[in-house]
PDB file of C-alpha atoms in Angstrom:
ATOM      1  CA  MET A   1       0.159   0.043  -0.080  1.00 71.00           C
ATOM      2  CA  SER A   2       1.510   3.278  -0.820  1.00 86.00           C
ATOM      3  CA  LYS A   3       2.290   5.810   1.621  1.00 93.00           C
ATOM      4  CA  LYS A   4       1.511   9.761   1.610  1.00 96.00           C
ATOM      5  CA  ILE A   5       4.088  12.067   1.724  1.00 97.00           C
ATOM      6  CA  ALA A   6       2.989  15.769   2.560  1.00 96.00           C
ATOM      7  CA  ILE A   7       5.729  18.412   1.270  1.00 94.00           C
ATOM      8  CA  LEU A   8       5.578  21.838   3.212  1.00 94.00           C
ATOM      9  CA  HIS A   9       6.531  24.463   1.192  1.00 89.00           C
ATOM     10  CA  THR A  10       7.378  28.313   2.160  1.00 85.00           C
ATOM     11  CA  SER A  11       7.606  29.449  -1.278  1.00 78.00           C
ATOM     12  CA  PHE A  12       6.537  28.231  -4.663  1.00 69.00           C
ATOM     13  CA  VAL A  13       9.788  27.622  -5.835  1.00 65.00           C
ATOM     14  CA  PHE A  14       9.651  24.062  -5.589  1.00 58.00           C
ATOM     15  CA  VAL A  15       5.996  23.911  -6.734  1.00 65.00           C
ATOM     16  CA  SER A  16       6.103  26.137  -9.930  1.00 61.00           C
ATOM     17  CA  VAL A  17      10.001  26.952 -10.480  1.00 55.00           C
ATOM     18  CA  GLU A  18      12.348  23.960  -9.789  1.00 64.00           C
ATOM     19  CA  PRO A  19      10.289  20.367  -9.801  1.00 78.00           C
ATOM     20  CA  VAL A  20      13.582  18.716  -8.305  1.00 83.00           C
ATOM     21  CA  ILE A  21      11.866  17.330  -5.440  1.00 88.00           C
ATOM     22  CA  ASN A  22       8.785  16.080  -7.070  1.00 88.00           C
ATOM     23  CA  ASP A  23      11.186  14.363  -9.610  1.00 90.00           C
ATOM     24  CA  LEU A  24      13.340  12.764  -6.922  1.00 92.00           C
ATOM     25  CA  ILE A  25      10.449  11.231  -4.902  1.00 93.00           C
ATOM     26  CA  ALA A  26       9.115   9.747  -8.233  1.00 93.00           C
ATOM     27  CA  GLU A  27      12.253   8.325  -8.838  1.00 95.00           C
ATOM     28  CA  LEU A  28      12.952   7.391  -5.126  1.00 95.00           C
ATOM     29  CA  ILE A  29       9.613   6.500  -3.700  1.00 96.00           C
ATOM     30  CA  PRO A  30       7.820   5.775  -6.948  1.00 94.00           C
ATOM     31  CA  ASP A  31       4.437   4.307  -5.164  1.00 93.00           C
ATOM     32  CA  ALA A  32       4.135   7.474  -2.981  1.00 94.00           C
ATOM     33  CA  GLU A  33       1.270   9.668  -2.862  1.00 95.00           C
ATOM     34  CA  VAL A  34       2.393  13.130  -2.819  1.00 94.00           C
ATOM     35  CA  MET A  35       0.476  16.016  -1.311  1.00 94.00           C
ATOM     36  CA  HIS A  36       1.717  19.774  -1.042  1.00 93.00           C
ATOM     37  CA  PHE A  37       0.841  22.151   1.410  1.00 94.00           C
ATOM     38  CA  VAL A  38       2.334  25.677   0.881  1.00 92.00           C
ATOM     39  CA  ASP A  39       2.419  28.961   2.955  1.00 92.00           C
ATOM     40  CA  SER A  40       3.831  31.126   0.144  1.00 86.00           C
ATOM     41  CA  ASP A  41       4.301  34.198   2.497  1.00 89.00           C
ATOM     42  CA  VAL A  42       5.932  32.568   5.744  1.00 90.00           C
ATOM     43  CA  LEU A  43       9.494  32.745   4.272  1.00 86.00           C
ATOM     44  CA  ALA A  44       9.019  36.642   2.851  1.00 85.00           C
ATOM     45  CA  THR A  45       7.982  37.221   6.672  1.00 91.00           C
ATOM     46  CA  VAL A  46      10.616  35.484   7.955  1.00 88.00           C
ATOM     47  CA  VAL A  47      13.336  37.377   5.975  1.00 83.00           C
ATOM     48  CA  ARG A  48      11.386  40.837   6.670  1.00 88.00           C
ATOM     49  CA  GLU A  49      11.596  40.176  10.315  1.00 89.00           C
ATOM     50  CA  GLY A  50      15.025  39.156  10.405  1.00 84.00           C
ATOM     51  CA  GLY A  51      14.241  35.717  12.411  1.00 86.00           C
ATOM     52  CA  ILE A  52      11.617  33.238  13.289  1.00 90.00           C
ATOM     53  CA  SER A  53       8.771  34.741  15.279  1.00 93.00           C
ATOM     54  CA  SER A  54       6.523  32.583  17.529  1.00 95.00           C
ATOM     55  CA  ASP A  55       3.851  33.424  14.734  1.00 95.00           C
ATOM     56  CA  SER A  56       5.799  31.774  12.137  1.00 94.00           C
ATOM     57  CA  GLU A  57       6.588  28.710  14.379  1.00 96.00           C
ATOM     58  CA  ALA A  58       2.595  28.752  14.581  1.00 96.00           C
ATOM     59  CA  ARG A  59       1.985  28.914  10.697  1.00 96.00           C
ATOM     60  CA  MET A  60       4.368  26.212   9.975  1.00 96.00           C
ATOM     61  CA  THR A  61       2.746  24.107  12.747  1.00 97.00           C
ATOM     62  CA  HIS A  62      -0.547  24.960  11.318  1.00 96.00           C
ATOM     63  CA  LEU A  63       0.949  23.577   7.992  1.00 96.00           C
ATOM     64  CA  ALA A  64       1.924  20.420   9.631  1.00 97.00           C
ATOM     65  CA  LYS A  65      -1.239  19.739  11.451  1.00 98.00           C
ATOM     66  CA  ALA A  66      -3.159  20.258   7.922  1.00 98.00           C
ATOM     67  CA  ALA A  67      -0.744  17.496   6.499  1.00 97.00           C
ATOM     68  CA  GLU A  68      -1.452  15.286   9.707  1.00 98.00           C
ATOM     69  CA  ALA A  69      -5.441  15.713   9.028  1.00 98.00           C
ATOM     70  CA  ALA A  70      -5.166  14.936   5.334  1.00 97.00           C
ATOM     71  CA  GLY A  71      -4.007  11.555   6.331  1.00 97.00           C
ATOM     72  CA  ALA A  72       0.081  12.090   5.770  1.00 97.00           C
ATOM     73  CA  ASP A  73       2.226   9.254   6.738  1.00 97.00           C
ATOM     74  CA  VAL A  74       5.264  11.464   6.883  1.00 97.00           C
ATOM     75  CA  ILE A  75       5.592  14.991   6.486  1.00 97.00           C
ATOM     76  CA  PHE A  76       8.665  16.511   4.649  1.00 96.00           C
ATOM     77  CA  SER A  77       9.915  20.066   5.167  1.00 93.00           C
ATOM     78  CA  ALA A  78      11.367  21.843   1.788  1.00 88.00           C
ATOM     79  CA  CYS A  79      12.775  24.696   3.607  1.00 85.00           C
ATOM     80  CA  SER A  80      15.931  24.945   5.495  1.00 83.00           C
ATOM     81  CA  SER A  81      15.378  28.625   6.307  1.00 82.00           C
ATOM     82  CA  LEU A  82      12.412  27.307   8.902  1.00 87.00           C
ATOM     83  CA  GLY A  83      13.905  24.341  10.406  1.00 87.00           C
ATOM     84  CA  PRO A  84      13.656  25.522  14.091  1.00 88.00           C
ATOM     85  CA  ALA A  85       9.739  26.075  13.354  1.00 93.00           C
ATOM     86  CA  LEU A  86       9.615  22.559  12.072  1.00 93.00           C
ATOM     87  CA  ASP A  87      11.212  21.328  15.216  1.00 93.00           C
ATOM     88  CA  VAL A  88       8.278  23.049  17.184  1.00 95.00           C
ATOM     89  CA  ALA A  89       5.605  21.921  14.681  1.00 96.00           C
ATOM     90  CA  ALA A  90       7.038  18.437  15.090  1.00 96.00           C
ATOM     91  CA  ARG A  91       6.189  18.580  18.697  1.00 97.00           C
ATOM     92  CA  ASN A  92       2.402  19.140  18.139  1.00 97.00           C
ATOM     93  CA  VAL A  93       1.904  16.362  15.369  1.00 98.00           C
ATOM     94  CA  GLN A  94       2.125  12.730  15.901  1.00 97.00           C
ATOM     95  CA  THR A  95       3.044  12.218  12.267  1.00 97.00           C
ATOM     96  CA  PRO A  96       7.024  11.760  11.388  1.00 96.00           C
ATOM     97  CA  VAL A  97       8.906  14.816  10.446  1.00 96.00           C
ATOM     98  CA  VAL A  98      11.869  14.784   8.159  1.00 95.00           C
ATOM     99  CA  LYS A  99      14.176  17.853   7.303  1.00 92.00           C
ATOM    100  CA  ILE A 100      15.199  18.264   3.710  1.00 91.00           C
ATOM    101  CA  ASP A 101      18.825  19.082   4.702  1.00 92.00           C
ATOM    102  CA  GLU A 102      19.307  17.012   7.796  1.00 91.00           C
ATOM    103  CA  ALA A 103      21.086  14.169   5.753  1.00 94.00           C
ATOM    104  CA  MET A 104      23.233  16.752   4.276  1.00 95.00           C
ATOM    105  CA  ALA A 105      24.252  18.119   7.401  1.00 95.00           C
ATOM    106  CA  ILE A 106      25.180  14.939   8.712  1.00 94.00           C
ATOM    107  CA  ARG A 107      27.389  14.347   5.818  1.00 96.00           C
ATOM    108  CA  ALA A 108      29.073  17.893   5.880  1.00 97.00           C
ATOM    109  CA  ALA A 109      29.648  17.658   9.611  1.00 97.00           C
ATOM    110  CA  ARG A 110      31.551  14.211   8.991  1.00 96.00           C
ATOM    111  CA  ASP A 111      33.621  14.944   6.106  1.00 95.00           C
ATOM    112  CA  GLY A 112      34.581  18.494   6.464  1.00 94.00           C
ATOM    113  CA  TYR A 113      36.714  20.577   8.765  1.00 95.00           C
ATOM    114  CA  ARG A 114      36.699  23.955   7.020  1.00 97.00           C
ATOM    115  CA  ILE A 115      33.093  24.058   5.691  1.00 98.00           C
ATOM    116  CA  GLY A 116      31.398  26.967   3.724  1.00 98.00           C
ATOM    117  CA  VAL A 117      27.686  27.736   4.102  1.00 97.00           C
ATOM    118  CA  LEU A 118      26.513  29.395   0.676  1.00 96.00           C
ATOM    119  CA  ALA A 119      22.891  30.604   0.607  1.00 93.00           C
ATOM    120  CA  THR A 120      20.811  33.032  -1.411  1.00 90.00           C
ATOM    121  CA  VAL A 121      18.180  33.876   1.545  1.00 84.00           C
ATOM    122  CA  PRO A 122      19.927  35.555   4.693  1.00 84.00           C
ATOM    123  CA  THR A 123      17.756  33.466   6.865  1.00 83.00           C
ATOM    124  CA  THR A 124      19.015  30.391   5.821  1.00 85.00           C
ATOM    125  CA  LEU A 125      22.539  30.747   7.218  1.00 89.00           C
ATOM    126  CA  GLY A 126      21.749  30.428  10.684  1.00 89.00           C
ATOM    127  CA  PRO A 127      19.792  27.775  10.728  1.00 88.00           C
ATOM    128  CA  THR A 128      21.975  25.639   8.378  1.00 91.00           C
ATOM    129  CA  SER A 129      24.938  26.522   9.965  1.00 94.00           C
ATOM    130  CA  ASP A 130      23.185  25.499  13.424  1.00 92.00           C
ATOM    131  CA  LEU A 131      22.113  22.198  12.172  1.00 92.00           C
ATOM    132  CA  ILE A 132      25.944  21.352  10.526  1.00 96.00           C
ATOM    133  CA  ARG A 133      27.225  22.316  14.048  1.00 96.00           C
ATOM    134  CA  ALA A 134      24.826  20.230  16.208  1.00 94.00           C
ATOM    135  CA  LYS A 135      25.320  17.142  14.032  1.00 95.00           C
ATOM    136  CA  ALA A 136      29.216  17.681  14.177  1.00 97.00           C
ATOM    137  CA  ASP A 137      29.040  17.862  18.172  1.00 97.00           C
ATOM    138  CA  GLU A 138      27.248  14.781  18.166  1.00 96.00           C
ATOM    139  CA  ILE A 139      29.870  13.100  16.615  1.00 95.00           C
ATOM    140  CA  GLY A 140      32.884  14.831  18.391  1.00 96.00           C
ATOM    141  CA  ARG A 141      34.376  16.696  15.470  1.00 96.00           C
ATOM    142  CA  SER A 142      35.834  20.212  15.520  1.00 96.00           C
ATOM    143  CA  ILE A 143      34.768  22.164  12.700  1.00 97.00           C
ATOM    144  CA  SER A 144      35.022  25.973  11.255  1.00 97.00           C
ATOM    145  CA  LEU A 145      32.282  27.408   9.191  1.00 97.00           C
ATOM    146  CA  GLU A 146      32.300  30.111   6.764  1.00 97.00           C
ATOM    147  CA  GLN A 147      28.984  31.810   5.682  1.00 96.00           C
ATOM    148  CA  ARG A 148      28.481  33.494   2.675  1.00 96.00           C
ATOM    149  CA  LEU A 149      24.965  35.235   1.258  1.00 94.00           C
ATOM    150  CA  CYS A 150      24.495  35.534  -2.526  1.00 93.00           C
ATOM    151  CA  GLU A 151      22.157  38.554  -1.653  1.00 90.00           C
ATOM    152  CA  GLY A 152      19.337  38.899  -4.426  1.00 90.00           C
ATOM    153  CA  ALA A 153      19.584  35.559  -6.095  1.00 90.00           C
ATOM    154  CA  PHE A 154      16.350  34.037  -4.672  1.00 85.00           C
ATOM    155  CA  SER A 155      14.364  37.046  -5.726  1.00 86.00           C
ATOM    156  CA  VAL A 156      16.190  36.767  -9.042  1.00 90.00           C
ATOM    157  CA  LEU A 157      15.144  32.997  -9.422  1.00 85.00           C
ATOM    158  CA  MET A 158      11.786  33.941  -8.607  1.00 80.00           C
ATOM    159  CA  ALA A 159      11.208  36.227 -11.199  1.00 86.00           C
ATOM    160  CA  GLY A 160      12.245  33.707 -13.613  1.00 85.00           C
ATOM    161  CA  ASP A 161      16.082  34.834 -14.545  1.00 90.00           C
ATOM    162  CA  ARG A 162      18.097  31.328 -14.028  1.00 89.00           C
ATOM    163  CA  GLU A 163      20.680  32.302 -15.999  1.00 92.00           C
ATOM    164  CA  ARG A 164      21.350  35.496 -13.810  1.00 94.00           C
ATOM    165  CA  HIS A 165      20.774  33.664 -10.743  1.00 93.00           C
ATOM    166  CA  ASP A 166      23.363  30.735 -11.592  1.00 93.00           C
ATOM    167  CA  ALA A 167      26.066  33.353 -12.737  1.00 95.00           C
ATOM    168  CA  MET A 168      25.591  34.999  -9.153  1.00 94.00           C
ATOM    169  CA  ILE A 169      26.185  31.816  -7.233  1.00 95.00           C
ATOM    170  CA  ILE A 170      28.910  30.699  -9.017  1.00 95.00           C
ATOM    171  CA  GLU A 171      30.657  34.082  -8.810  1.00 95.00           C
ATOM    172  CA  GLN A 172      30.205  33.774  -4.887  1.00 95.00           C
ATOM    173  CA  ALA A 173      31.219  30.004  -4.913  1.00 96.00           C
ATOM    174  CA  MET A 174      34.324  30.850  -6.662  1.00 96.00           C
ATOM    175  CA  ASP A 175      35.383  33.092  -4.061  1.00 95.00           C
ATOM    176  CA  LEU A 176      34.307  30.966  -1.177  1.00 96.00           C
ATOM    177  CA  ALA A 177      36.197  28.198  -2.399  1.00 96.00           C
ATOM    178  CA  GLN A 178      39.693  29.872  -1.406  1.00 96.00           C
ATOM    179  CA  LYS A 179      38.661  29.639   2.073  1.00 96.00           C
ATOM    180  CA  VAL A 180      37.058  26.282   2.674  1.00 97.00           C
ATOM    181  CA  ASP A 181      37.587  22.818   2.066  1.00 96.00           C
ATOM    182  CA  ILE A 182      33.783  21.582   1.309  1.00 97.00           C
ATOM    183  CA  ILE A 183      30.728  23.801   0.025  1.00 98.00           C
ATOM    184  CA  VAL A 184      27.451  23.432   1.364  1.00 97.00           C
ATOM    185  CA  LEU A 185      24.355  24.712  -0.632  1.00 95.00           C
ATOM    186  CA  ALA A 186      22.206  25.909   1.791  1.00 92.00           C
ATOM    187  CA  GLN A 187      19.123  26.269  -0.224  1.00 84.00           C
ATOM    188  CA  ALA A 188      17.603  23.189  -2.292  1.00 82.00           C
ATOM    189  CA  SER A 189      16.947  26.095  -5.076  1.00 81.00           C
ATOM    190  CA  MET A 190      20.630  25.935  -6.140  1.00 87.00           C
ATOM    191  CA  ASN A 191      20.571  22.153  -6.597  1.00 87.00           C
ATOM    192  CA  ARG A 192      21.020  22.157 -10.282  1.00 87.00           C
ATOM    193  CA  LEU A 193      24.470  24.027  -9.943  1.00 93.00           C
ATOM    194  CA  ALA A 194      26.080  21.459  -7.739  1.00 94.00           C
ATOM    195  CA  GLY A 195      27.749  19.692 -10.591  1.00 95.00           C
ATOM    196  CA  VAL A 196      28.885  22.727 -12.345  1.00 96.00           C
ATOM    197  CA  LEU A 197      30.178  24.067  -8.475  1.00 97.00           C
ATOM    198  CA  HIS A 198      32.424  21.112  -7.981  1.00 97.00           C
ATOM    199  CA  GLU A 199      33.793  21.203 -11.599  1.00 96.00           C
ATOM    200  CA  LYS A 200      35.060  24.934 -11.272  1.00 96.00           C
ATOM    201  CA  THR A 201      36.020  24.840  -7.553  1.00 96.00           C
ATOM    202  CA  LYS A 202      37.226  20.995  -7.466  1.00 96.00           C
ATOM    203  CA  LEU A 203      36.058  20.884  -4.128  1.00 97.00           C
ATOM    204  CA  THR A 204      33.162  18.755  -2.818  1.00 97.00           C
ATOM    205  CA  VAL A 205      29.735  20.594  -2.859  1.00 97.00           C
ATOM    206  CA  LEU A 206      26.723  19.231  -0.936  1.00 97.00           C
ATOM    207  CA  SER A 207      23.334  19.610  -1.806  1.00 93.00           C
ATOM    208  CA  SER A 208      20.223  18.708   0.056  1.00 90.00           C
ATOM    209  CA  PRO A 209      17.359  17.435  -2.434  1.00 89.00           C
ATOM    210  CA  ARG A 210      18.730  13.929  -3.517  1.00 92.00           C
ATOM    211  CA  MET A 211      20.365  13.334  -0.052  1.00 94.00           C
ATOM    212  CA  GLY A 212      17.310  14.275   1.851  1.00 94.00           C
ATOM    213  CA  VAL A 213      14.800  12.411  -0.285  1.00 95.00           C
ATOM    214  CA  ASP A 214      16.871   9.441  -0.358  1.00 95.00           C
ATOM    215  CA  TYR A 215      16.486   9.932   3.598  1.00 95.00           C
ATOM    216  CA  LEU A 216      12.978  10.602   3.300  1.00 96.00           C
ATOM    217  CA  ALA A 217      13.007   7.274   1.390  1.00 96.00           C
ATOM    218  CA  ARG A 218      14.496   5.272   3.993  1.00 95.00           C
ATOM    219  CA  ARG A 219      12.260   6.900   6.659  1.00 94.00           C
ATOM    220  CA  VAL A 220       9.300   5.625   4.318  1.00 95.00           C
ATOM    221  CA  ALA A 221      10.429   2.375   4.070  1.00 93.00           C
ATOM    222  CA  GLU A 222      10.523   1.929   7.968  1.00 93.00           C
ATOM    223  CA  LEU A 223       6.967   2.764   8.452  1.00 92.00           C
ATOM    224  CA  PRO A 224       4.499   0.074   9.600  1.00 87.00           C
ATOM    225  CA  ALA A 225       2.596  -1.343   6.599  1.00 77.00           C
TER     226      ALA A 225
END
């Protein structure tokens, strides 16, 4: 019997701009039934407010509860910026909650020493860095983090200009590569560039979608029949 996966979105980027998550679920969990729950303003609110408020936490909890009410077997968060809010949401539902960037953070903490975190939304830098630090602490590794914001690139992408978005990220990544030994793409919206950035920087470049959905697939396989 197929499992219902509810994907929580904080923008329409993975609904209408970048279908990577849907494509990966179709590949790795082909018999799953996928449902989408979107609050297209909450990420903008977090950016505007410069952090996650209790109201934003409540909005993500509302999405998670809606997914649970719809019969989801597992909830998959597609947004790295709202990671701490998903921790709050997870405590308010019975349905398992999986973060898209959890597996990536584990790999970065395991393999990197000087880790570069590249983001296109400022509010993603803190949560992604904190998650990597937490995973490093869990395994007793000492790491350093170099944060880099590619300011404005996400707005450019949402406006439909992929070419300019990509050029902005490549420029920042090339500079960042001089200071680190591994690069973490803090947002799944940069996933298409992972291969290009690896070729140009000669560094390991981690991106969350495939790693995150592969981890999701393992969690789904563990669910009771």
